[in-house]
Coordinates of C-alpha atoms in Angstrom, one line a residue:
Chain A
M3 CA -266.3 108.2 42.2
S4 CA -264.0 107.7 40.3
I5 CA -260.0 107.6 41.4
S6 CA -257.1 108.4 39.4
M7 CA -254.0 106.6 39.7
D8 CA -252.8 108.7 43.0
D9 CA -255.6 108.2 44.8
G10 CA -255.6 104.8 44.3
V11 CA -251.9 104.6 45.6
G12 CA -252.9 107.1 48.8
E13 CA -256.1 104.4 49.4
L14 CA -253.7 102.0 49.6
D15 CA -251.2 104.1 51.9
R16 CA -254.3 104.8 54.1
L17 CA -255.4 100.7 54.2
M18 CA -252.0 99.9 55.3
G19 CA -252.4 102.2 58.0
D20 CA -256.1 100.9 59.1
S21 CA -255.2 97.4 59.1
R22 CA -255.3 95.2 61.9
Q23 CA -253.9 91.9 60.4
D24 CA -250.6 91.4 61.4
T25 CA -248.9 90.5 58.2
L26 CA -251.6 92.6 55.8
P27 CA -249.2 96.0 55.9
A28 CA -246.2 94.3 54.7
T29 CA -248.0 92.4 51.9
L30 CA -249.7 96.0 51.0
E31 CA -246.8 97.6 50.7
M32 CA -245.3 95.5 48.6
T33 CA -248.0 95.3 46.8
R34 CA -248.0 99.3 46.2
D35 CA -244.5 99.2 45.3
S36 CA -244.8 96.4 42.7
V37 CA -248.1 98.3 41.3
I38 CA -245.9 101.7 41.2
E39 CA -243.1 100.3 39.5
L40 CA -244.9 98.1 37.0
L41 CA -246.8 101.4 35.8
A42 CA -244.1 103.4 35.6
K43 CA -242.8 101.3 33.1
I44 CA -246.1 101.0 31.0
S45 CA -247.6 103.0 28.4
P46 CA -249.9 104.0 27.4
M47 CA -252.0 103.9 30.9
P48 CA -254.3 100.7 31.1
R49 CA -257.8 101.3 32.1
T50 CA -258.3 98.5 34.6
L51 CA -255.5 97.3 36.8
K52 CA -256.6 94.3 38.8
V53 CA -254.2 93.0 41.8
S54 CA -254.8 89.7 43.5
V55 CA -252.5 89.2 46.1
G56 CA -253.0 85.7 47.4
P57 CA -251.8 83.5 44.6
V58 CA -250.5 86.3 42.6
A59 CA -252.6 87.7 39.8
I60 CA -252.3 91.0 37.7
E61 CA -254.8 92.1 35.1
L62 CA -254.2 94.9 32.7
D63 CA -256.8 96.2 30.4
W64 CA -256.7 98.7 27.8
T65 CA -260.1 98.2 26.1
E66 CA -262.4 100.9 25.5
G67 CA -259.9 103.5 25.1
I68 CA -256.3 104.3 27.0
A69 CA -255.6 106.4 30.3
G70 CA -259.0 105.9 31.7
P71 CA -259.9 106.3 35.3
V72 CA -258.1 102.8 37.0
R73 CA -259.8 100.7 39.2
H74 CA -257.8 99.2 42.0
E75 CA -259.2 95.3 43.3
A76 CA -257.3 93.0 45.8
P77 CA -258.2 91.3 48.8
A78 CA -258.9 94.0 51.5
L79 CA -258.7 96.8 49.2
P80 CA -261.0 99.6 48.7
A81 CA -262.6 99.6 45.1
A82 CA -263.6 102.1 43.0
A83 CA -265.1 102.4 39.6
P84 CA -265.8 105.1 36.9
E85 CA -269.4 106.4 37.4
T86 CA -270.9 105.8 34.0
R87 CA -270.7 102.0 32.7
P88 CA -272.8 100.9 29.9
A89 CA -275.3 98.8 31.9
A90 CA -274.4 95.7 30.0
V91 CA -271.4 95.2 31.3
A92 CA -272.5 95.3 35.1
A93 CA -273.1 92.1 35.8
D94 CA -269.9 91.1 34.8
D95 CA -268.3 93.7 37.1
D96 CA -266.9 93.0 40.2
V97 CA -266.1 96.1 41.2
D98 CA -269.1 97.6 42.8
H99 CA -271.1 94.4 43.4
V100 CA -271.0 91.6 45.8
H101 CA -271.9 88.4 43.8
A102 CA -273.8 85.1 44.8
P103 CA -271.2 82.6 45.6
I104 CA -273.0 79.4 44.4
V105 CA -276.2 79.1 42.5
G106 CA -278.8 78.4 45.4
V107 CA -281.9 80.3 47.2
F108 CA -280.6 83.9 48.8
Y109 CA -281.5 85.0 52.3
V110 CA -280.3 88.4 53.6
A111 CA -281.1 86.9 57.0
P112 CA -279.6 83.7 59.3
E113 CA -283.2 82.3 59.6
P114 CA -286.8 83.6 58.9
G115 CA -288.2 86.4 61.4
A116 CA -284.0 87.3 62.5
R117 CA -282.6 90.6 61.6
P118 CA -280.9 91.0 58.2
F119 CA -277.1 90.3 58.3
V120 CA -277.1 94.1 57.2
S121 CA -278.7 97.0 56.4
V122 CA -278.8 99.8 53.6
G123 CA -275.7 102.2 54.6
D124 CA -273.8 99.7 56.9
V125 CA -270.3 99.7 56.6
V126 CA -268.6 96.4 56.2
T127 CA -265.0 94.7 56.6
P128 CA -263.8 92.1 54.3
G129 CA -264.7 88.6 55.1
Q130 CA -268.0 89.9 57.1
Q131 CA -271.1 87.7 56.6
I132 CA -273.4 90.0 54.8
G133 CA -275.9 87.2 53.4
L134 CA -276.2 83.3 53.1
V135 CA -277.1 81.4 49.8
E136 CA -278.5 78.1 50.8
A137 CA -278.0 75.2 48.5
M138 CA -278.9 71.6 49.2
K139 CA -279.9 73.0 52.6
L140 CA -275.9 74.1 52.6
M141 CA -275.7 77.3 54.2
I142 CA -273.1 79.4 52.2
P143 CA -271.9 82.4 53.8
V144 CA -271.7 85.4 51.1
E145 CA -268.9 87.6 52.8
A146 CA -268.2 91.0 51.9
D147 CA -265.1 90.8 49.8
R148 CA -263.7 94.2 50.5
H149 CA -264.4 97.4 52.6
C150 CA -267.4 98.9 51.5
R151 CA -270.5 100.7 52.3
I152 CA -273.6 98.9 51.6
V153 CA -276.0 100.4 48.9
E154 CA -278.6 98.8 48.0
F155 CA -279.8 95.1 48.4
L156 CA -280.6 93.9 44.7
Q157 CA -282.0 90.3 45.0
P158 CA -285.3 89.8 47.3
N159 CA -284.8 87.5 50.4
G160 CA -285.6 84.1 49.2
T161 CA -284.4 84.5 45.7
A162 CA -283.1 81.7 43.4
V163 CA -280.0 82.8 42.3
E164 CA -277.1 81.6 40.0
Y165 CA -273.3 81.8 40.5
G166 CA -272.0 85.3 39.9
D167 CA -275.6 87.0 40.2
P168 CA -275.2 90.8 41.7
L169 CA -276.6 90.5 45.6
F170 CA -275.3 93.6 47.0
A171 CA -274.5 97.0 45.4
V172 CA -271.5 98.3 47.4
A173 CA -269.7 101.7 47.4
P174 CA -266.1 102.0 48.3
V175 CA -265.3 103.4 51.5
Q176 CA -262.9 106.6 50.9
G177 CA -261.2 108.7 53.3
G178 CA -261.9 106.7 56.4
Chain B
M21 CA -289.2 58.1 31.0
F22 CA -287.8 61.4 32.2
R23 CA -289.8 64.9 31.3
K24 CA -286.8 66.5 32.4
I25 CA -283.0 65.7 32.9
L26 CA -280.1 67.7 33.9
I27 CA -276.3 67.3 32.2
A28 CA -273.8 67.6 34.7
N29 CA -271.1 68.1 32.0
R30 CA -269.6 70.2 29.4
G31 CA -267.8 70.2 26.0
E32 CA -269.1 67.7 23.1
I33 CA -270.6 64.8 25.6
A34 CA -273.0 67.1 26.9
L35 CA -273.9 68.1 23.7
R36 CA -274.0 64.6 22.5
V37 CA -277.0 63.8 26.0
A38 CA -278.5 66.6 24.9
R39 CA -279.3 65.4 21.6
A40 CA -280.5 62.0 22.6
C41 CA -282.5 63.8 24.9
R42 CA -284.2 65.8 22.3
E43 CA -284.6 62.8 20.0
M44 CA -286.8 61.2 23.1
G45 CA -288.5 64.1 23.8
I46 CA -286.9 64.8 27.1
A47 CA -286.3 68.6 28.5
T48 CA -282.8 69.5 28.9
V49 CA -281.3 71.3 32.0
A50 CA -277.7 72.6 31.3
V51 CA -275.2 73.6 33.9
Y52 CA -272.1 75.8 33.2
S53 CA -269.6 77.4 34.5
L54 CA -268.6 81.3 33.6
E55 CA -266.1 80.0 31.3
D56 CA -268.4 78.1 29.6
R57 CA -271.2 80.7 29.3
D58 CA -271.0 80.7 25.5
S59 CA -270.6 77.1 24.8
A60 CA -272.8 74.8 22.1
V61 CA -274.9 73.2 24.9
V62 CA -275.9 76.2 26.4
R63 CA -277.8 77.4 24.1
Y64 CA -279.0 73.8 23.4
A65 CA -280.6 72.8 25.9
D66 CA -284.2 73.7 27.3
E67 CA -282.8 75.3 30.6
A68 CA -279.3 76.7 31.7
V69 CA -278.2 77.4 34.9
R70 CA -274.8 79.2 36.0
I71 CA -273.3 76.9 38.3
G72 CA -269.8 78.4 39.1
P73 CA -266.5 80.1 38.2
A74 CA -264.5 78.6 35.6
S75 CA -262.4 76.5 37.8
S76 CA -264.0 72.5 37.4
Q77 CA -263.5 72.3 41.2
M78 CA -265.9 75.2 42.0
S79 CA -268.6 74.1 38.9
Y80 CA -268.8 70.8 37.5
L81 CA -267.5 69.3 40.6
N82 CA -269.5 71.3 42.8
I83 CA -271.7 68.6 44.0
P84 CA -274.2 70.9 46.1
A85 CA -274.2 73.1 42.9
V86 CA -274.9 70.7 40.9
V87 CA -277.3 69.3 42.8
E88 CA -279.3 72.4 43.8
A89 CA -279.3 73.4 40.0
A90 CA -281.5 69.8 39.5
L91 CA -283.7 70.8 42.3
R92 CA -284.3 74.3 41.3
T93 CA -285.4 72.9 37.6
G94 CA -287.3 69.8 38.4
A95 CA -284.9 67.8 36.9
E96 CA -285.6 64.2 37.4
A97 CA -282.2 62.6 36.6
I98 CA -278.9 63.7 36.3
H99 CA -276.8 62.3 33.2
P100 CA -273.2 63.3 33.9
G101 CA -271.9 62.0 30.8
Y102 CA -267.8 61.4 31.1
G103 CA -264.9 62.5 33.8
L104 CA -265.9 64.9 36.3
L105 CA -268.3 63.5 38.8
S106 CA -269.4 60.9 36.5
E107 CA -268.1 58.1 38.3
N108 CA -268.4 59.6 41.8
P109 CA -270.3 57.4 44.3
D110 CA -270.7 60.2 46.7
F111 CA -272.1 62.0 43.9
A112 CA -274.7 58.9 42.8
E113 CA -275.6 58.6 46.5
V114 CA -276.2 62.3 46.9
C115 CA -278.4 62.4 43.9
V116 CA -280.6 59.5 45.3
A117 CA -280.8 61.0 48.8
N118 CA -282.5 64.5 47.1
G119 CA -285.0 62.3 45.3
I120 CA -283.1 62.3 41.7
T121 CA -282.5 59.3 39.4
F122 CA -278.5 59.0 38.8
V123 CA -278.0 57.7 35.2
G124 CA -275.2 55.4 36.0
P125 CA -274.6 52.3 38.1
P126 CA -275.4 52.3 42.2
P127 CA -273.2 54.1 44.0
Q128 CA -272.1 50.8 46.1
V129 CA -270.9 49.4 42.3
L130 CA -269.7 52.6 41.6
E131 CA -267.9 52.7 44.6
S132 CA -266.3 48.9 44.8
L133 CA -265.4 49.1 41.0
G134 CA -263.8 52.5 41.5
D135 CA -261.4 50.9 43.9
K136 CA -258.9 49.1 40.8
S137 CA -257.7 46.7 43.8
T138 CA -261.4 45.3 44.9
A139 CA -262.3 45.7 41.0
R140 CA -259.7 43.1 40.6
S141 CA -260.6 40.5 43.1
L142 CA -264.4 40.8 41.9
M143 CA -263.5 39.8 38.6
R144 CA -261.0 37.4 39.5
A145 CA -263.7 35.9 41.6
A146 CA -266.0 36.0 38.7
G147 CA -263.3 33.6 36.6
L148 CA -262.3 36.9 34.5
P149 CA -258.2 36.4 33.8
L150 CA -255.9 38.7 35.6
L151 CA -252.2 40.1 34.5
P152 CA -249.8 38.4 37.5
G153 CA -249.6 41.0 39.9
G154 CA -251.0 41.4 43.3
A155 CA -254.7 41.9 44.1
E156 CA -253.8 43.6 47.3
P157 CA -252.1 47.3 47.1
A158 CA -248.1 47.0 48.1
D159 CA -248.0 49.2 50.9
T160 CA -244.6 49.3 51.1
L161 CA -241.7 49.8 48.9
E162 CA -240.0 46.1 50.1
E163 CA -243.6 44.7 49.0
A164 CA -243.7 46.2 45.8
R165 CA -240.2 44.9 45.3
S166 CA -241.0 41.4 45.9
L167 CA -244.1 41.7 44.1
A168 CA -242.0 42.5 41.2
E169 CA -239.2 39.8 41.8
D170 CA -242.3 37.2 41.6
I171 CA -243.9 38.5 38.4
G172 CA -240.6 39.9 36.6
W173 CA -239.5 42.8 34.9
P174 CA -240.8 45.2 33.2
V175 CA -243.9 45.9 35.7
V176 CA -246.1 48.8 35.7
L177 CA -247.2 50.6 38.5
K178 CA -251.1 52.2 38.6
A179 CA -253.3 53.9 41.5
V180 CA -255.3 52.1 42.9
A181 CA -258.0 54.9 42.4
G182 CA -256.7 56.3 38.6
G183 CA -258.2 56.9 35.5
G184 CA -257.9 59.0 32.8
G185 CA -254.1 57.8 31.8
R186 CA -252.8 59.1 35.1
G187 CA -250.8 57.5 38.4
I188 CA -249.3 54.7 35.9
T189 CA -245.7 54.1 35.9
V190 CA -243.6 51.5 33.8
V191 CA -240.6 50.0 35.5
R192 CA -238.0 48.6 33.6
A193 CA -235.4 47.4 35.7
P194 CA -235.3 46.7 39.7
D195 CA -233.1 49.8 40.3
D196 CA -235.8 51.9 38.9
L197 CA -238.4 51.2 41.4
A198 CA -237.6 53.0 44.5
T199 CA -237.9 56.4 42.6
A200 CA -241.3 55.3 40.2
Y201 CA -242.8 54.1 43.8
R202 CA -242.5 57.0 45.5
A203 CA -243.5 59.2 42.5
T204 CA -246.2 57.3 41.8
R205 CA -247.9 57.4 45.4
R206 CA -247.5 61.2 45.4
T207 CA -249.2 61.7 42.2
A208 CA -251.7 59.1 43.4
A209 CA -252.1 61.0 46.9
A210 CA -252.4 64.6 44.6
V211 CA -254.7 63.4 42.0
F212 CA -256.9 61.2 43.8
G213 CA -256.6 61.5 47.3
D214 CA -255.5 58.3 47.5
D215 CA -252.0 56.8 47.5
R216 CA -252.1 53.3 47.5
V217 CA -251.0 51.4 44.3
Y218 CA -250.5 48.3 43.0
V219 CA -247.6 46.5 41.1
E220 CA -248.8 44.3 37.8
R221 CA -246.8 42.7 34.9
Y222 CA -246.3 45.0 32.3
L223 CA -246.9 43.9 28.4
D224 CA -244.5 45.6 26.2
R225 CA -246.3 44.9 22.7
A226 CA -249.3 44.7 23.9
R227 CA -253.2 45.8 22.3
H228 CA -255.5 47.4 24.3
V229 CA -259.4 46.1 23.8
E230 CA -262.7 46.8 25.8
V231 CA -266.0 45.4 25.5
Q232 CA -269.0 47.8 25.8
V233 CA -271.8 46.1 27.6
L234 CA -275.2 47.2 28.8
C235 CA -277.3 45.7 31.9
D236 CA -280.8 46.8 32.7
G237 CA -281.8 47.0 36.5
A238 CA -283.7 43.1 35.9
G239 CA -280.5 41.4 35.3
N240 CA -280.6 41.4 31.4
A241 CA -277.2 42.3 30.1
V242 CA -275.6 42.2 26.5
H243 CA -272.4 43.3 25.3
L244 CA -272.2 45.5 21.9
G245 CA -268.6 44.1 20.6
E246 CA -265.1 45.2 21.3
R247 CA -263.3 48.4 20.5
D248 CA -259.5 48.5 19.8
C249 CA -257.9 51.8 21.7
S250 CA -254.4 50.6 21.2
V251 CA -253.2 54.2 19.9
Q252 CA -252.3 56.2 22.5
R253 CA -250.2 58.3 23.8
R254 CA -249.1 59.0 27.6
H255 CA -251.8 56.2 28.4
Q256 CA -254.9 58.3 27.0
K257 CA -256.4 57.3 23.6
L258 CA -256.0 59.0 20.5
V259 CA -257.5 56.5 17.6
E260 CA -260.4 53.8 18.6
E261 CA -262.1 51.5 16.2
S262 CA -264.6 48.5 15.9
P263 CA -264.2 45.8 15.9
A264 CA -260.3 45.1 17.0
P265 CA -258.4 44.4 14.2
G266 CA -257.0 40.7 13.6
L267 CA -258.7 39.7 16.9
P268 CA -259.5 36.0 16.5
P269 CA -263.5 35.1 16.5
E270 CA -263.0 32.7 19.7
V271 CA -261.1 35.2 21.3
R272 CA -263.6 38.4 20.9
E273 CA -266.3 35.5 21.9
A274 CA -264.4 34.5 25.0
M275 CA -263.5 37.9 26.1
C276 CA -267.3 39.6 25.6
A277 CA -268.7 36.7 27.4
A278 CA -266.4 37.5 30.2
A279 CA -267.2 41.2 30.0
V280 CA -271.1 40.2 30.1
R281 CA -270.2 37.3 33.0
G282 CA -268.2 40.0 35.2
A283 CA -270.9 42.8 34.8
R284 CA -273.6 39.9 35.8
A285 CA -271.4 39.1 38.8
V286 CA -271.5 42.4 40.7
G287 CA -274.8 43.7 39.8
Y288 CA -273.7 46.3 37.2
V289 CA -276.2 48.5 35.7
G290 CA -276.4 51.0 32.9
A291 CA -273.6 51.4 30.2
G292 CA -270.4 50.0 31.1
T293 CA -266.6 48.9 29.7
F294 CA -264.7 46.2 30.7
E295 CA -261.0 47.1 29.6
F296 CA -258.7 44.5 28.7
L297 CA -255.1 44.0 27.3
V298 CA -254.6 41.5 24.6
D299 CA -251.0 40.0 24.3
D300 CA -249.3 39.2 21.5
L301 CA -250.4 35.2 21.6
N302 CA -254.3 36.7 22.0
R303 CA -254.3 36.1 25.4
F304 CA -256.5 38.6 27.3
Y305 CA -256.5 40.2 30.6
F306 CA -258.7 41.9 32.8
M307 CA -257.7 45.6 33.6
E308 CA -260.3 47.8 34.7
I309 CA -263.9 48.8 34.5
N310 CA -265.2 52.4 33.1
C311 CA -268.7 52.9 34.9
R312 CA -269.9 55.9 32.4
V313 CA -270.5 56.2 28.6
Q314 CA -267.0 56.6 27.4
V315 CA -265.4 59.2 25.0
E316 CA -265.0 56.7 22.1
H317 CA -268.5 54.8 22.5
P318 CA -269.6 56.1 19.0
V319 CA -267.3 53.7 17.2
T320 CA -269.6 51.2 18.8
E321 CA -273.0 52.8 17.8
M322 CA -271.8 53.0 14.1
V323 CA -271.6 49.0 13.9
S324 CA -274.1 48.2 16.6
A325 CA -277.2 50.7 15.4
V326 CA -277.8 51.0 19.2
D327 CA -277.9 54.7 20.5
I328 CA -275.8 54.0 23.8
V329 CA -277.1 57.2 25.6
Q330 CA -280.6 56.2 25.0
E331 CA -280.2 53.3 26.2
Q332 CA -278.6 54.8 29.4
L333 CA -281.5 57.1 30.2
R334 CA -284.0 54.0 29.7
I335 CA -282.4 52.1 31.8
A336 CA -281.9 54.7 34.4
A337 CA -285.6 54.9 34.1
G338 CA -286.4 51.5 34.8
E339 CA -287.6 50.1 31.7
P340 CA -285.9 46.4 30.3
L341 CA -283.7 46.1 27.8
R342 CA -285.3 46.2 24.6
I343 CA -282.3 43.8 23.1
T344 CA -281.4 40.4 23.6
Q345 CA -277.8 39.3 22.8
D346 CA -279.3 37.7 19.7
D347 CA -280.5 41.1 18.5
V348 CA -277.2 42.6 18.4
R349 CA -276.1 42.8 15.1
L350 CA -272.4 44.3 14.3
S351 CA -271.6 45.5 10.6
G352 CA -269.0 47.0 9.1
A353 CA -265.8 49.0 10.7
A354 CA -265.8 52.1 12.5
I355 CA -262.8 54.5 13.4
E356 CA -262.8 57.3 15.3
C357 CA -259.8 59.9 16.0
R358 CA -259.9 62.6 18.5
I359 CA -259.2 66.3 17.3
N360 CA -257.6 67.7 20.5
A361 CA -256.2 71.2 20.8
E362 CA -252.2 69.8 21.3
N363 CA -248.9 70.4 19.5
P364 CA -247.8 66.7 18.5
D365 CA -244.5 67.7 18.0
A366 CA -244.3 69.3 21.6
D367 CA -244.9 66.0 23.7
F368 CA -249.2 66.6 22.8
N369 CA -248.9 69.5 25.4
P370 CA -252.5 71.7 25.0
A371 CA -252.4 74.2 22.8
A372 CA -255.2 76.6 23.5
G373 CA -256.4 79.7 21.6
R374 CA -259.5 81.3 19.9
I375 CA -260.4 79.2 17.1
D376 CA -260.7 81.6 13.9
D377 CA -261.5 79.0 10.9
F378 CA -263.3 75.8 11.9
E379 CA -264.3 73.3 9.3
M380 CA -265.6 70.1 10.2
P381 CA -265.7 66.8 7.5
A382 CA -268.8 65.6 6.3
G383 CA -270.0 63.4 3.7
P384 CA -271.3 59.6 3.4
F385 CA -270.7 58.1 6.8
V386 CA -268.8 60.5 8.9
R387 CA -270.2 61.4 12.1
V388 CA -268.6 64.9 13.9
D389 CA -269.3 65.1 17.7
T390 CA -267.9 68.7 18.5
H391 CA -268.8 71.8 20.8
A392 CA -266.6 73.9 18.9
Y393 CA -267.2 76.4 16.4
P394 CA -265.7 79.5 14.3
G395 CA -264.9 82.2 17.3
Y396 CA -264.9 79.4 20.2
R397 CA -262.2 79.8 22.8
I398 CA -260.2 76.3 23.9
S399 CA -260.2 77.2 27.5
V400 CA -257.1 75.9 29.6
F401 CA -259.3 74.8 32.2
Y402 CA -260.4 72.1 30.4
D403 CA -259.4 69.1 28.6
S404 CA -258.3 69.2 25.0
L405 CA -260.7 67.2 22.9
L406 CA -262.4 69.5 20.2
A407 CA -263.5 67.3 18.2
K408 CA -264.4 63.4 17.5
V409 CA -264.4 62.4 14.0
V410 CA -266.0 58.7 13.3
V411 CA -266.5 57.0 10.3
W412 CA -267.9 54.0 9.1
A413 CA -267.7 51.6 6.2
P414 CA -268.4 47.7 5.0
D415 CA -264.9 46.7 5.7
R416 CA -261.7 48.4 7.8
A417 CA -259.7 49.4 4.5
G418 CA -262.8 51.5 3.5
A419 CA -262.9 52.7 6.9
V420 CA -259.2 53.8 7.0
A421 CA -259.2 55.3 3.6
R422 CA -262.5 57.3 4.4
M423 CA -260.9 58.8 7.5
R424 CA -257.9 59.8 6.0
R425 CA -260.6 61.9 3.4
A426 CA -262.5 63.1 6.3
L427 CA -259.3 64.5 8.2
S428 CA -258.4 65.7 4.8
E429 CA -261.4 68.3 5.5
V430 CA -260.6 69.3 9.1
R431 CA -259.5 72.6 9.5
V432 CA -258.9 74.5 12.4
T433 CA -257.2 77.6 12.4
G434 CA -256.1 80.0 15.3
H435 CA -253.4 82.1 16.9
G436 CA -251.5 79.7 19.2
V437 CA -254.3 76.5 18.0
R438 CA -252.7 73.3 17.2
T439 CA -254.2 69.9 16.7
T440 CA -253.8 66.3 16.0
T441 CA -255.4 66.1 12.8
G442 CA -252.1 66.0 11.2
F443 CA -251.0 63.3 13.6
L444 CA -254.1 61.2 12.7
D445 CA -253.6 61.1 9.6
G446 CA -249.8 60.1 9.9
V447 CA -250.9 57.3 12.0
M448 CA -253.6 56.3 9.2
R449 CA -250.9 56.3 7.0
S450 CA -248.4 54.3 8.8
P451 CA -248.1 50.4 7.6
E452 CA -248.6 49.2 11.1
F453 CA -252.1 50.9 11.7
A454 CA -253.4 50.3 7.7
E455 CA -252.5 46.7 8.6
G456 CA -253.9 46.2 12.0
T457 CA -250.9 45.1 12.9
H458 CA -250.4 47.7 15.6
D459 CA -250.1 47.9 19.2
I460 CA -249.8 50.3 22.1
G461 CA -246.5 51.1 21.4
L462 CA -247.4 53.1 17.9
V463 CA -247.3 56.7 18.8
P464 CA -243.6 56.1 20.2
L465 CA -242.6 54.0 17.2
L466 CA -244.2 57.2 14.9
A467 CA -242.4 59.6 17.0
Q468 CA -239.0 57.9 16.6
R469 CA -239.1 57.6 12.9
A470 CA -240.1 61.2 12.5
A471 CA -237.0 62.0 14.8
A472 CA -235.1 59.6 12.4
A473 CA -236.1 61.4 9.2
P474 CA -237.0 65.0 10.3
G475 CA -239.1 66.7 7.6
P476 CA -242.4 68.0 6.3
D477 CA -243.3 64.4 4.6
T478 CA -243.3 62.4 7.9
A479 CA -246.0 61.6 10.0
V480 CA -245.9 63.5 12.9
R481 CA -244.4 66.7 10.8
A482 CA -247.9 66.4 9.4
G483 CA -249.4 68.2 12.5
D484 CA -248.3 71.4 11.3
R485 CA -250.9 71.0 8.6
D486 CA -253.5 73.0 9.6
L487 CA -251.2 75.8 10.2
Q488 CA -250.0 75.4 6.5
R489 CA -253.2 75.6 5.8
A490 CA -253.9 78.8 7.2

């Protein structure tokens, strides 16, 4: 499931073609160009690259060796991660989980007895509601932050969760 | 008394509140941002709930998240510490609406005293002396100009909703008013969401003296004496002490009585602080009321032997004050120095990083309130306060000597980390502070002196010492 640097750029290319939002293709194109330019100048190759497009943020990480697989993360970008990762870091890793946006009680459906927002296997798009967390009688939507497939529900319906707790395991959607 | 409370704060004050609770047999719930997951209070408290990401806006200021954490853990009350949500009437109201006790004044008191313009009117009505200035905000530049002409220059523009030293501009000459007025309104709107400002006489050679009060829900009110907080940079305090040096007993008495009168007049409940300016003729003027426990509360605790946080909790639990004014015995002198992660040589700009060595003073009559430890990462997301070093001695000269000794034991090193320690030692060594004749102009004066005679031995350059010792 890990992708090489080239694959990642390929994904960006593909996404740019897919996107329906008017400004997204241009943003992604600029992002891709910047990333390629940036990586060309960096040696050794970082293990992790995070790109955030809104209020620009680029994070590079060389920990745990160098020149490993590269993960891309940005709003509307696909995500991929090495298959073997120490379990201990899983909770801090936002690459293949969707996390709780606030402390509260997690629900998979809009109301008791209703159909869940999503089922395992569903492919979801960024911004799509996939759950909700109730905090102080406020219903705060849990939204997919990327184009991905729901792999697993990690918390039972009605569980008390804290900020950042993983709620869903998700897999990147590759090749359309 | 409460069985369990939630502490809606971080840093040293969260730990301070947790300590008071442990002494009182109250279980504690800490809330923390992702950034603070390794913080001292998370380990110290009985329970901890992660409420949000690093940004205060999304964690410590996130009212639904904080209240949800209290409801979930069954906390009966929330202690808000200082800053953050501590003086937010909406938060106090949401607590009440959810059946949780807010440790602090009632929401409507927070509401009226949080608006400085309203607070001034209320205190004027209660007979407290105010500096010449508009009771009402100056809504236009013309209004501000005409007020300033009436009052006389210099004047100070203050945000009606201000606090924490922000939204304050001193204007010395008529020509500077227009720019300052617009800038202050812009800052006030951006920081406090309320662009109203009022105009007040500015005193160049004033001392900042405040009075600590405690009021219960049954109408009993006492003061615990005063604190001098004149050593400030950018309207933010660096050194505080009690009692205020050189204040004539009759002035102290009148000021403390005025504070108690003001507190009664507005139905104040809890611990609060009345801030005054004292001019060179020892006339005092009411400035504002802080509706919370303050950073500098330990100096009052040292001279009064009253645990202010425990009293806050008792009052919030509905207990009557256990002391009357006659029981309050103030003795000796106490000084607090704030060890901030800041560079005194660069206008006290934050100097954050990871702390390698962290040693704090000890010894007789020395108290250190801190949340930092070796390996602690100073976050750029929050304020720069690392530790408060507080000393007590039978007299002020002894307290100054003890503080100098205590500061000499402070050791904070780390890449990029600078602290105010050396600067504070320079303050202790300055003749003005040593003699107690200083005023709010002391920090600029020391900076001027250092610029005039640069060298490693000057007071301000002493800020380097942490690094030199590394």
